[in-house]
GROMACS .gro file of C-alpha atoms in nm:
model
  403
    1UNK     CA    1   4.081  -0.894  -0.706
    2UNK     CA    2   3.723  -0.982  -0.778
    3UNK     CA    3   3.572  -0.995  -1.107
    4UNK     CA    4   3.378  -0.744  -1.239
    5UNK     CA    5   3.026  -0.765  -1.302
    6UNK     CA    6   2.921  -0.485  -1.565
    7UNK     CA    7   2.528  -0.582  -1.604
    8UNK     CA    8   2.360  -0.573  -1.320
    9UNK     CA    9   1.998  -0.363  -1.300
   10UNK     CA   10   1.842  -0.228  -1.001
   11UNK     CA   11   1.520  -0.027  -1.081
   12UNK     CA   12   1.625   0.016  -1.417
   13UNK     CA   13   1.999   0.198  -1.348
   14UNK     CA   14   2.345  -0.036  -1.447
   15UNK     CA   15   2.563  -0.105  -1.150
   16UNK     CA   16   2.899  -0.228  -1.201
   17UNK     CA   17   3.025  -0.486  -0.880
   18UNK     CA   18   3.193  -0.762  -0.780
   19UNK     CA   19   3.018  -1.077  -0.894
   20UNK     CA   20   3.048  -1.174  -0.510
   21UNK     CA   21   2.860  -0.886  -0.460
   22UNK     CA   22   2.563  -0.908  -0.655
   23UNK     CA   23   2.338  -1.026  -0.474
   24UNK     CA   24   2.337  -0.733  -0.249
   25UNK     CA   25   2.161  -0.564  -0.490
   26UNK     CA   26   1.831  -0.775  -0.568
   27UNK     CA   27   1.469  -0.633  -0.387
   28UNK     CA   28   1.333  -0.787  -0.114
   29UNK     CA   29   1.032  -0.898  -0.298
   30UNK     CA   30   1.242  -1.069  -0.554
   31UNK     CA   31   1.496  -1.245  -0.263
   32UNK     CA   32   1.199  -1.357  -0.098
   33UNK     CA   33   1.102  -1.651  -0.357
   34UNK     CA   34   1.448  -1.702  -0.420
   35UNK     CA   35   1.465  -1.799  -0.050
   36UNK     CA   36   1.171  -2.029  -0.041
   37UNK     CA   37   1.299  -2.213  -0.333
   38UNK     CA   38   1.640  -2.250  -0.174
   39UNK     CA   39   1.813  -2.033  -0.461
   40UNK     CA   40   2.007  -1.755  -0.260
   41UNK     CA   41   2.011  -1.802   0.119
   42UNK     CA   42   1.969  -1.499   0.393
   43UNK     CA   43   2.319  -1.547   0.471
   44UNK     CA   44   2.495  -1.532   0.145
   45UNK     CA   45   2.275  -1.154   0.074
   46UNK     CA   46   2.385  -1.042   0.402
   47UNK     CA   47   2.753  -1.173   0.410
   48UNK     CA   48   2.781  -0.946   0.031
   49UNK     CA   49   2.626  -0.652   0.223
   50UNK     CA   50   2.889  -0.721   0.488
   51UNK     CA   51   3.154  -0.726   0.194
   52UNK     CA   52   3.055  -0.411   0.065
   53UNK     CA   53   3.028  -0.199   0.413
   54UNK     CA   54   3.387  -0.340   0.467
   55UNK     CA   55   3.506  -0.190   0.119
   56UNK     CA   56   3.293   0.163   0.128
   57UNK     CA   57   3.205   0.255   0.390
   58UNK     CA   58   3.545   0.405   0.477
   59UNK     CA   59   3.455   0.628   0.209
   60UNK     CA   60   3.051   0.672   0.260
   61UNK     CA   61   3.011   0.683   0.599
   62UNK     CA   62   2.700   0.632   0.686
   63UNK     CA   63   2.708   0.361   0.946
   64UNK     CA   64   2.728   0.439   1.344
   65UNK     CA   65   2.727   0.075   1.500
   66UNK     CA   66   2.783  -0.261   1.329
   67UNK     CA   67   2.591  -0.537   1.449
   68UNK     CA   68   2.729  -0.829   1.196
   69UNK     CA   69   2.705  -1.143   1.468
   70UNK     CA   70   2.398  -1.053   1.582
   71UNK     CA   71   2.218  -1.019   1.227
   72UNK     CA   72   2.460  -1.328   1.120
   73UNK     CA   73   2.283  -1.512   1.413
   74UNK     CA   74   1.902  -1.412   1.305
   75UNK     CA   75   2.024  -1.487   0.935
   76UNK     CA   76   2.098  -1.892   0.997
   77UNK     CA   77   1.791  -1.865   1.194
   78UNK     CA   78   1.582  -1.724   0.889
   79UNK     CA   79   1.731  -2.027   0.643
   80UNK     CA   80   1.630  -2.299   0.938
   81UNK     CA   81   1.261  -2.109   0.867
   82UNK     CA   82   1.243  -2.146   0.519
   83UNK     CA   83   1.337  -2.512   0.527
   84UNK     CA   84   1.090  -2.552   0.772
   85UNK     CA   85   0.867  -2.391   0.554
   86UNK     CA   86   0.776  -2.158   0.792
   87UNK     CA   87   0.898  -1.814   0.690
   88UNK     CA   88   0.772  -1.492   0.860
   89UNK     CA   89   0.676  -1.188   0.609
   90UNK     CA   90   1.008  -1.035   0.588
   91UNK     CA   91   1.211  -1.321   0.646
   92UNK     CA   92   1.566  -1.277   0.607
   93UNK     CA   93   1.569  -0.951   0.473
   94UNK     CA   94   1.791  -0.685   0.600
   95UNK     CA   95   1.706  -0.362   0.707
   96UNK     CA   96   1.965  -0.024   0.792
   97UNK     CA   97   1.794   0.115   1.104
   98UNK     CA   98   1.827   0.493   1.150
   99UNK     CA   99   2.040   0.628   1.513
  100UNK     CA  100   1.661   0.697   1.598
  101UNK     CA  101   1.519   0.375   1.672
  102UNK     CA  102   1.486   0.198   1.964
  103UNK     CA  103   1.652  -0.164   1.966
  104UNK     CA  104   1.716  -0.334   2.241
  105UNK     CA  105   2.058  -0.351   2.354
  106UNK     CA  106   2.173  -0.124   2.116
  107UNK     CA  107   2.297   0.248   2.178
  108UNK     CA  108   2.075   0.550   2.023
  109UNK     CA  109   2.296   0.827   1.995
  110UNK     CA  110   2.061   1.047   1.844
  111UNK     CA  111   2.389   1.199   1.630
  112UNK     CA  112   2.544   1.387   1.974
  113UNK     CA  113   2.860   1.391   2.129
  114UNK     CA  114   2.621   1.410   2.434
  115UNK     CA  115   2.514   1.035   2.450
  116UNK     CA  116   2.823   0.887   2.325
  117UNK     CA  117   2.820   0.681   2.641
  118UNK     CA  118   2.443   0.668   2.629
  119UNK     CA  119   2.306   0.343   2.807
  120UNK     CA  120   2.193   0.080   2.583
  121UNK     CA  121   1.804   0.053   2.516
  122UNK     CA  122   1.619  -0.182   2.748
  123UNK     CA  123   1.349  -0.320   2.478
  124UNK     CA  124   1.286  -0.282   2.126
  125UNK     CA  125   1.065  -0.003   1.991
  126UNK     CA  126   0.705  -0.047   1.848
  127UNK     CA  127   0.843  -0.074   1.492
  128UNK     CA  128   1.151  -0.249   1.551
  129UNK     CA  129   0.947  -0.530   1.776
  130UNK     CA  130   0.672  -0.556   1.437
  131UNK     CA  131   0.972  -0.587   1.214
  132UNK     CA  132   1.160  -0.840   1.428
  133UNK     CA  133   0.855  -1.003   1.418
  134UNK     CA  134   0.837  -1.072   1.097
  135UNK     CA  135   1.163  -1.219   1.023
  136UNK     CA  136   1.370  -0.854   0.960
  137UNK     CA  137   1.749  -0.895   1.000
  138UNK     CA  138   1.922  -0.537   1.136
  139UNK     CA  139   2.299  -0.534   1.076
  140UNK     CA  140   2.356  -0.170   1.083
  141UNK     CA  141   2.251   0.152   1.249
  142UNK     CA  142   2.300   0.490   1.034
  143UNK     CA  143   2.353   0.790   1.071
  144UNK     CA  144   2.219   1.130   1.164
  145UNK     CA  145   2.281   1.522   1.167
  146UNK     CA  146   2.285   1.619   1.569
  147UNK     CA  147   1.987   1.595   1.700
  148UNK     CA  148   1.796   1.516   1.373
  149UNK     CA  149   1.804   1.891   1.300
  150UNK     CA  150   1.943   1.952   0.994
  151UNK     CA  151   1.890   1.853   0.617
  152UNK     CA  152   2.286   1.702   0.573
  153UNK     CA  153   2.406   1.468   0.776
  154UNK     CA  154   2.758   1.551   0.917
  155UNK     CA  155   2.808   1.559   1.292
  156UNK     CA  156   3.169   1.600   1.540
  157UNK     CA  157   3.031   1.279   1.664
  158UNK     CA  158   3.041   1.022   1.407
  159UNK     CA  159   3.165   1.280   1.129
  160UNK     CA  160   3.064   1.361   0.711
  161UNK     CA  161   2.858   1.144   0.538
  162UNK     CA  162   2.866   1.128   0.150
  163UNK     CA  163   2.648   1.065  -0.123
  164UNK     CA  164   2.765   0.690  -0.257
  165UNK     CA  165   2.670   0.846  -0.653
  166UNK     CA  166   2.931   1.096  -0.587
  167UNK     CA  167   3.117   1.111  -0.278
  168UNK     CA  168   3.158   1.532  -0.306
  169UNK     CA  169   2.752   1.577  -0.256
  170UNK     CA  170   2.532   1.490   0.063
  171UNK     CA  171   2.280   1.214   0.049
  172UNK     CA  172   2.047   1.437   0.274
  173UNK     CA  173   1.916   1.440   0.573
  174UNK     CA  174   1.835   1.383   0.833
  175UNK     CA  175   1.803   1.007   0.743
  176UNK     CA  176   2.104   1.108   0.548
  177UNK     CA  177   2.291   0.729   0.650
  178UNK     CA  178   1.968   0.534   0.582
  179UNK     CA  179   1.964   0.653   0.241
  180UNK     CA  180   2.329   0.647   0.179
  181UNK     CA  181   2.343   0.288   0.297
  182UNK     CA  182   2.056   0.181   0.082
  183UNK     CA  183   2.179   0.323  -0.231
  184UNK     CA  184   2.516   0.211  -0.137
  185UNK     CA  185   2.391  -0.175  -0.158
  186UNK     CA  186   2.472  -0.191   0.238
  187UNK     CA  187   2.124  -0.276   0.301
  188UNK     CA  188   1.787  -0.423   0.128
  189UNK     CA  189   1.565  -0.215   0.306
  190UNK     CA  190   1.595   0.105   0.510
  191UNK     CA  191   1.424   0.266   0.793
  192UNK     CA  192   1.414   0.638   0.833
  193UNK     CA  193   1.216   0.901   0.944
  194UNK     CA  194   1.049   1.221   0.896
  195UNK     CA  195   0.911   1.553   1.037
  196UNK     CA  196   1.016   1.813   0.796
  197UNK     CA  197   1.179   1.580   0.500
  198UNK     CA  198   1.365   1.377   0.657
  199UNK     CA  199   1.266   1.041   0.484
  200UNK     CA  200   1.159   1.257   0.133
  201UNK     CA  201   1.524   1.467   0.087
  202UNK     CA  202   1.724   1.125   0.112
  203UNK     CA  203   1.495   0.983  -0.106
  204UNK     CA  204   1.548   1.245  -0.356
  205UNK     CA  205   1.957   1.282  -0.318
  206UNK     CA  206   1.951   0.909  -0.332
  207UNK     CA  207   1.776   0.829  -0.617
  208UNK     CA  208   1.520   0.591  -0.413
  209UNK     CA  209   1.164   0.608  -0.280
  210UNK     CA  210   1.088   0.700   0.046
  211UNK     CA  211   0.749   0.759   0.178
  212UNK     CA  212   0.632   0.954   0.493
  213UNK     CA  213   0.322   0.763   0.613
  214UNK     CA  214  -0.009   1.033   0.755
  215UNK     CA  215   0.008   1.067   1.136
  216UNK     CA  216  -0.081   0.776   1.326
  217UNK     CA  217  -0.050   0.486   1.048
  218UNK     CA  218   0.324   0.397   1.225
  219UNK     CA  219   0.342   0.359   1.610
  220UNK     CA  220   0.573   0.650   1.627
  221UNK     CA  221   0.503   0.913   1.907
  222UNK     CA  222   0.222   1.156   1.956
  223UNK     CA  223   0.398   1.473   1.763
  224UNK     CA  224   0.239   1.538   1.511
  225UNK     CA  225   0.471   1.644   1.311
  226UNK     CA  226   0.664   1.281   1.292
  227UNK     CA  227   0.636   0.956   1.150
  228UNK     CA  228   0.896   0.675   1.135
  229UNK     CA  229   0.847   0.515   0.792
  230UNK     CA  230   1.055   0.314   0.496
  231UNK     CA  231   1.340   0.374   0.246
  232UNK     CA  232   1.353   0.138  -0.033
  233UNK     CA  233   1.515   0.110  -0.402
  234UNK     CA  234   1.215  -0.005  -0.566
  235UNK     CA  235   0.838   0.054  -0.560
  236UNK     CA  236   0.733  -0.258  -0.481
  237UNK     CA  237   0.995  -0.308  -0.190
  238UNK     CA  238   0.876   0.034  -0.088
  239UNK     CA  239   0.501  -0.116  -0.055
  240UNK     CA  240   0.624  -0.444   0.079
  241UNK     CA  241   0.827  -0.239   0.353
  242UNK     CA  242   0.538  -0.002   0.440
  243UNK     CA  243   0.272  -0.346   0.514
  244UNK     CA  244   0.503  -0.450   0.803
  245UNK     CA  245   0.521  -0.120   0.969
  246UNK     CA  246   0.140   0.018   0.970
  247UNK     CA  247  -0.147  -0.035   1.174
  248UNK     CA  248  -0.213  -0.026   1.537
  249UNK     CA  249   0.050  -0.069   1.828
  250UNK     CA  250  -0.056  -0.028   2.194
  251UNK     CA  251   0.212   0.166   2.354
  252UNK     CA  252   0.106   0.448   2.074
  253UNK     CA  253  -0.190   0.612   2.153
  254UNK     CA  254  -0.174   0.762   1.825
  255UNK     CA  255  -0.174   0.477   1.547
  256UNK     CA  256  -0.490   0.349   1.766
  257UNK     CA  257  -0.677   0.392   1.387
  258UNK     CA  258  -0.753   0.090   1.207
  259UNK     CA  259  -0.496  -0.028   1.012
  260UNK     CA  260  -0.487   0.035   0.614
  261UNK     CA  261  -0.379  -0.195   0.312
  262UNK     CA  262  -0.160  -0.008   0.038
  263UNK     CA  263  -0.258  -0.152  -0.284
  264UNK     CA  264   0.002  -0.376  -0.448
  265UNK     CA  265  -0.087  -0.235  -0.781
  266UNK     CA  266  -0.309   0.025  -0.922
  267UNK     CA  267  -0.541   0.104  -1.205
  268UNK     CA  268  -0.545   0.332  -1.516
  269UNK     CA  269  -0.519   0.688  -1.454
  270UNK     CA  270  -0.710   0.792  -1.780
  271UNK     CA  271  -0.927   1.057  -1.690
  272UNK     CA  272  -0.746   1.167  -1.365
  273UNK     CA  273  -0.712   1.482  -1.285
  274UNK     CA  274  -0.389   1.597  -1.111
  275UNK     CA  275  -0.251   1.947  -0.927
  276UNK     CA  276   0.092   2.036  -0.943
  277UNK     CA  277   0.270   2.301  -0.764
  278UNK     CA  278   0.591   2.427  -0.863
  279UNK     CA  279   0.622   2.551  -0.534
  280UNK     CA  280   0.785   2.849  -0.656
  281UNK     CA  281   0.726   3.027  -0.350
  282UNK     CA  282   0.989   2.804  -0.177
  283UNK     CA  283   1.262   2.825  -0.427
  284UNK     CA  284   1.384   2.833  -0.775
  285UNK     CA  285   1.448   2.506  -0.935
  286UNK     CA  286   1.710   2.413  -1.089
  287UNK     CA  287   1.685   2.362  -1.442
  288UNK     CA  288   1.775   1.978  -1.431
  289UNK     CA  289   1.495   1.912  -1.171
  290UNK     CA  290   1.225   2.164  -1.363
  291UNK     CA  291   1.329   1.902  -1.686
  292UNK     CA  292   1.282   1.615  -1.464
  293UNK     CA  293   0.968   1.729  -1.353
  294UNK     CA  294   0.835   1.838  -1.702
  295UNK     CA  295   0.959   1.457  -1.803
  296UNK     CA  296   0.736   1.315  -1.567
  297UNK     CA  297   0.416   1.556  -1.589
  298UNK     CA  298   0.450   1.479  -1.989
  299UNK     CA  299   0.404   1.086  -1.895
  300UNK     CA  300   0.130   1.104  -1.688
  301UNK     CA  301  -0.028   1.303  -1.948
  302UNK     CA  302   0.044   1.032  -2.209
  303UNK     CA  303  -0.197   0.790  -1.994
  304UNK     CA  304  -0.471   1.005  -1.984
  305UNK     CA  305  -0.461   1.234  -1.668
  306UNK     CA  306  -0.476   1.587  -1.679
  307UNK     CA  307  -0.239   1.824  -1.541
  308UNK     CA  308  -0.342   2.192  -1.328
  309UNK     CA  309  -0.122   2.410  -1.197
  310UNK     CA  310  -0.182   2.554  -0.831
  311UNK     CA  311  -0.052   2.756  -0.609
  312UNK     CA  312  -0.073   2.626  -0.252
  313UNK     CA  313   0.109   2.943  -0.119
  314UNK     CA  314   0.392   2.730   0.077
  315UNK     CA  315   0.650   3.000   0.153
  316UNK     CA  316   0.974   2.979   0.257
  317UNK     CA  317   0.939   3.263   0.492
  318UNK     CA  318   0.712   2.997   0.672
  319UNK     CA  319   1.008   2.778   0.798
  320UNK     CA  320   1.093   2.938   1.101
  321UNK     CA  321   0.710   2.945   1.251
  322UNK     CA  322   0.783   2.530   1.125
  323UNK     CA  323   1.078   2.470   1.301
  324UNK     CA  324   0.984   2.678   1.634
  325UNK     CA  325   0.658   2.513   1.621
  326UNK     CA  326   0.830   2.170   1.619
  327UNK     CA  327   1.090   2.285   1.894
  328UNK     CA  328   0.822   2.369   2.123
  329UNK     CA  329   0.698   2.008   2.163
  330UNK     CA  330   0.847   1.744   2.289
  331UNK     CA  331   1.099   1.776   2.080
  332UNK     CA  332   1.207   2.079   2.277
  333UNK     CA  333   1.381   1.861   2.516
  334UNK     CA  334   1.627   1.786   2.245
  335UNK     CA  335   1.713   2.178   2.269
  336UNK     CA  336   1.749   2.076   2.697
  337UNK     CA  337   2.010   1.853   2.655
  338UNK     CA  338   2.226   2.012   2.425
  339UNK     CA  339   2.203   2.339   2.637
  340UNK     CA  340   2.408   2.135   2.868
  341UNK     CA  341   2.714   2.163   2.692
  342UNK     CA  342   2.715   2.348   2.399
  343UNK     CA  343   3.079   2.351   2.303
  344UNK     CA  344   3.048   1.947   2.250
  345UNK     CA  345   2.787   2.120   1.992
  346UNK     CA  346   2.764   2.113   1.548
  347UNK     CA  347   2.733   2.458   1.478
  348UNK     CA  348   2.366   2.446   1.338
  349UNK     CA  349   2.263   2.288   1.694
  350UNK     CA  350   2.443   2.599   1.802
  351UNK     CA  351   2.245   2.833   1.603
  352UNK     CA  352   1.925   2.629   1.706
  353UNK     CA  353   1.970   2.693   2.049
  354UNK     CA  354   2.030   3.073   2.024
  355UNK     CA  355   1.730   3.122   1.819
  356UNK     CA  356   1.489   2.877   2.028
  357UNK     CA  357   1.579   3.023   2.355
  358UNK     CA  358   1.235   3.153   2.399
  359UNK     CA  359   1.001   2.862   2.245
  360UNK     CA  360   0.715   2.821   2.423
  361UNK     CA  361   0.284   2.814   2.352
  362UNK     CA  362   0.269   3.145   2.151
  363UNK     CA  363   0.523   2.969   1.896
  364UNK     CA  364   0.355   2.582   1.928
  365UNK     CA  365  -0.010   2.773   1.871
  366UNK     CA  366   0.186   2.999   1.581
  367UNK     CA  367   0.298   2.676   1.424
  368UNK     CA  368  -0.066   2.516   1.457
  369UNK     CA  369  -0.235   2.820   1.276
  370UNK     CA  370   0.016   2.803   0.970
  371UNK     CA  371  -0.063   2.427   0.937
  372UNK     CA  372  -0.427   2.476   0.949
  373UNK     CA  373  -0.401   2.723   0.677
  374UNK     CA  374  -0.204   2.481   0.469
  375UNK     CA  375  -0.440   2.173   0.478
  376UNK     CA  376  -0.685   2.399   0.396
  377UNK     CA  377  -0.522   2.558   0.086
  378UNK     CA  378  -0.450   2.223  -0.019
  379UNK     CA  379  -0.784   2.084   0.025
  380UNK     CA  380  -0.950   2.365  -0.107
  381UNK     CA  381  -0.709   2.348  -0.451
  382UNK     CA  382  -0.693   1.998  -0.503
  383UNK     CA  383  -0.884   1.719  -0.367
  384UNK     CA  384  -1.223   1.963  -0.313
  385UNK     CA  385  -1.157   2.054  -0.682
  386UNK     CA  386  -1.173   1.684  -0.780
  387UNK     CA  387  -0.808   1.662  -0.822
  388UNK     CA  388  -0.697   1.265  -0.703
  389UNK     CA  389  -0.297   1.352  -0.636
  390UNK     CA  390  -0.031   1.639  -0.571
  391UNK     CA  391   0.247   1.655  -0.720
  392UNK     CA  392   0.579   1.869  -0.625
  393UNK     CA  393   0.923   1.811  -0.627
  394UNK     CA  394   1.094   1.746  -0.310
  395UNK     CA  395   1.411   1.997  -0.357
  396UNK     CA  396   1.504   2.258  -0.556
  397UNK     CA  397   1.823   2.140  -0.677
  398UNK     CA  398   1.980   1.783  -0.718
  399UNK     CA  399   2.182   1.742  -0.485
  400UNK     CA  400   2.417   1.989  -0.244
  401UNK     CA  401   2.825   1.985  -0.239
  402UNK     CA  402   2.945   1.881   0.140
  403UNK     CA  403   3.310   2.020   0.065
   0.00000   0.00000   0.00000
């Protein structure tokens, strides 16, 4: 049996794993000097990630496809880089890829017994091609709820996924196996993505950061509603991650803008001013998560910014106009395949069906009004106001049972 590492650190939380293990654990922006200077090699970080997928995931569940030789392949190729001294951006570093994305070769099942013989992509997609390009490694596709349409991921397809803190809860979804490979140690990085949460609830029943970039700064599609964007255990990887995915592409009409620069770091906030909605017109927190939140207001107070409350007037009767609104894209098509054999359906797909049998313009144009009202409200109650930053919490609870 290996021995047992009890002081290891990742973003400030104490991980006990096998020594031979470690390494799976260390950001991308530390690995990446440790690979110029010849320290830890791409292989030996991927071939621990490798070690720990074959020892969890039994339990975890969160992977679809393995893809070990081919990443194992791209890994020996990132080491003949850095002796070279020629290393690409995100050289070596691995990255869980959400059932979503495009990669060539590779089978998206989008979560559905439907396209469980689906034909394997014929080219990479527009992130997937910038990531390659810069030296990512992809062992592992993750997985979904059916269809993307749900905020757990457990599908007949592929299964339950769990929560690697505690194996009874759900790490979210709908990139529910992009976060529970991340905070698993499966991956260094993690791509996910997000219409209604998707990227955000992981994040949050993870315990990592997850950021859904504005419309348009990832070649995504032309919904509006949806951007692919990252998954990370650290800030900084989280900023590192988000760099190699922005900025123009031209297959997508839509991230045509020019391409923007996250800071690295930022300045004082002394003198800020900052809105926060409790967003108690979605839900009542839980007491643990009003504490947490309370925690955090309190610090940013202690550097200087000031806190006021605001009501934005999100409302949880609003979901439905959402979710019809996003159905009656192109993301209605979704809803045309799985009409096509609905017993090989989840239940919720079910239920999405029976309620979206009429979608159409009244509930896209329905959907467009109540969005309109809410970047208003929120421009109107905190930036206009001179506020620099929203805060809310992401759920209401901290995390949801899956038995």
């Amino acid at each position: 049996m290996s021995q047992v590492s009890a002081a290891f650190f990742v973003g400030g939380r104490a991980f006990a794993a096998p020594v031979d293990e470690e390494i799976a654990w260390i950001p991308a922006t530390s690995l990446i000097p440790a690979f110029r200077s010849g320290e830890i090699s791409p292989v030996a970080v991927l071939e621990a990630q490798i070690r720990r997928i074959n020892r969890l995931n039994g339990k975890v569940n969160c992977i679809t496809y393995q893809h070990f030789d081919e990443a194992l392949a791209a890994a020996r190729e990132s080491e003949r880089r850095y002796r070279s001294g020629i290393p690409r951006p995100l050289e070596g570093i691995t990255v869980a890829v959400k059932d979503e994305y495009a990669v060539k070769g590779w089978v998206t099942t989008m979560g559905t017994l439907l396209r469980r013989n689906a034909p394997p992509e014929q080219a990479d997609g527009p992130v997937i091609e910038r990531l390659r390009a810069a030296g990512a490694l992809f062992p592992i596709q993750t997985t979904v709820p059916e269809f993307y349409s749900w905020v757990t991921t457990a599908t007949r397809l592929w299964g339950i996924t769990r929560n690697p803190w505690n194996l009874q809860y759900t790490p979210g979804g709908s990139s529910g196996g992009s976060g529970a490979a991340l905070a698993a140690g499966f991956a260094t990085l993690a791509l996910g993505s997000d219409m209604g949460g998707s990227i955000r609830i992981p994040a949050s029943q993870c315990g990592l950061y997850g950021f859904k970039p504005p419309f348009g700064r990832v070649p995504t599609s032309e919904i509006v509603y949806e951007t692919q964007g990252p998954l990370a255990r650290t800030f900084d990887d989280l900023n590192l991650f988000t760099q190699a995915m922005v900025g123009p592409h031209p297959m997508v009409h839509s991230s045509l803008a020019p391409r923007l620069d996250f800071p690295k770091t930022y300045g004082p906030i002394e003198g800020w001013r900052i809105a926060f909605d409790p967003a108690s017109g979605l839900a009542p927190l839980d007491p643990s998560v009003r504490d947490a939140l309370d925690r955090g207001l309190a610090q940013l107070r202690a550097l200087g910014a000031s806190i006021e409350q605001v009501d934005l007037e999100f409302r949880a009767s609003d979901f439905q106009t959402f979710n019809f609104g996003l159905f009656s894209t192109a993301m209605g098509a979704l809803i045309s395949q799985a009409r096509r054999d609905p017993e090989k359906l989840t239940p919720y797909v079910r239920e999405l069906i029976e309620k979206g049998s009429h979608l159409g313009p009244d509930e896209q144009a329905a959907a467009e009004t109540l969005l309109a009202r809410y970047n208003r409200r929120v421009q109107e109650q905190v930036f206009q106001r001179g506020c620099r930053a929203l805060i809310m919490p992401t759920l209401d609870v901290r995390s949801r049972h899956v038995v």
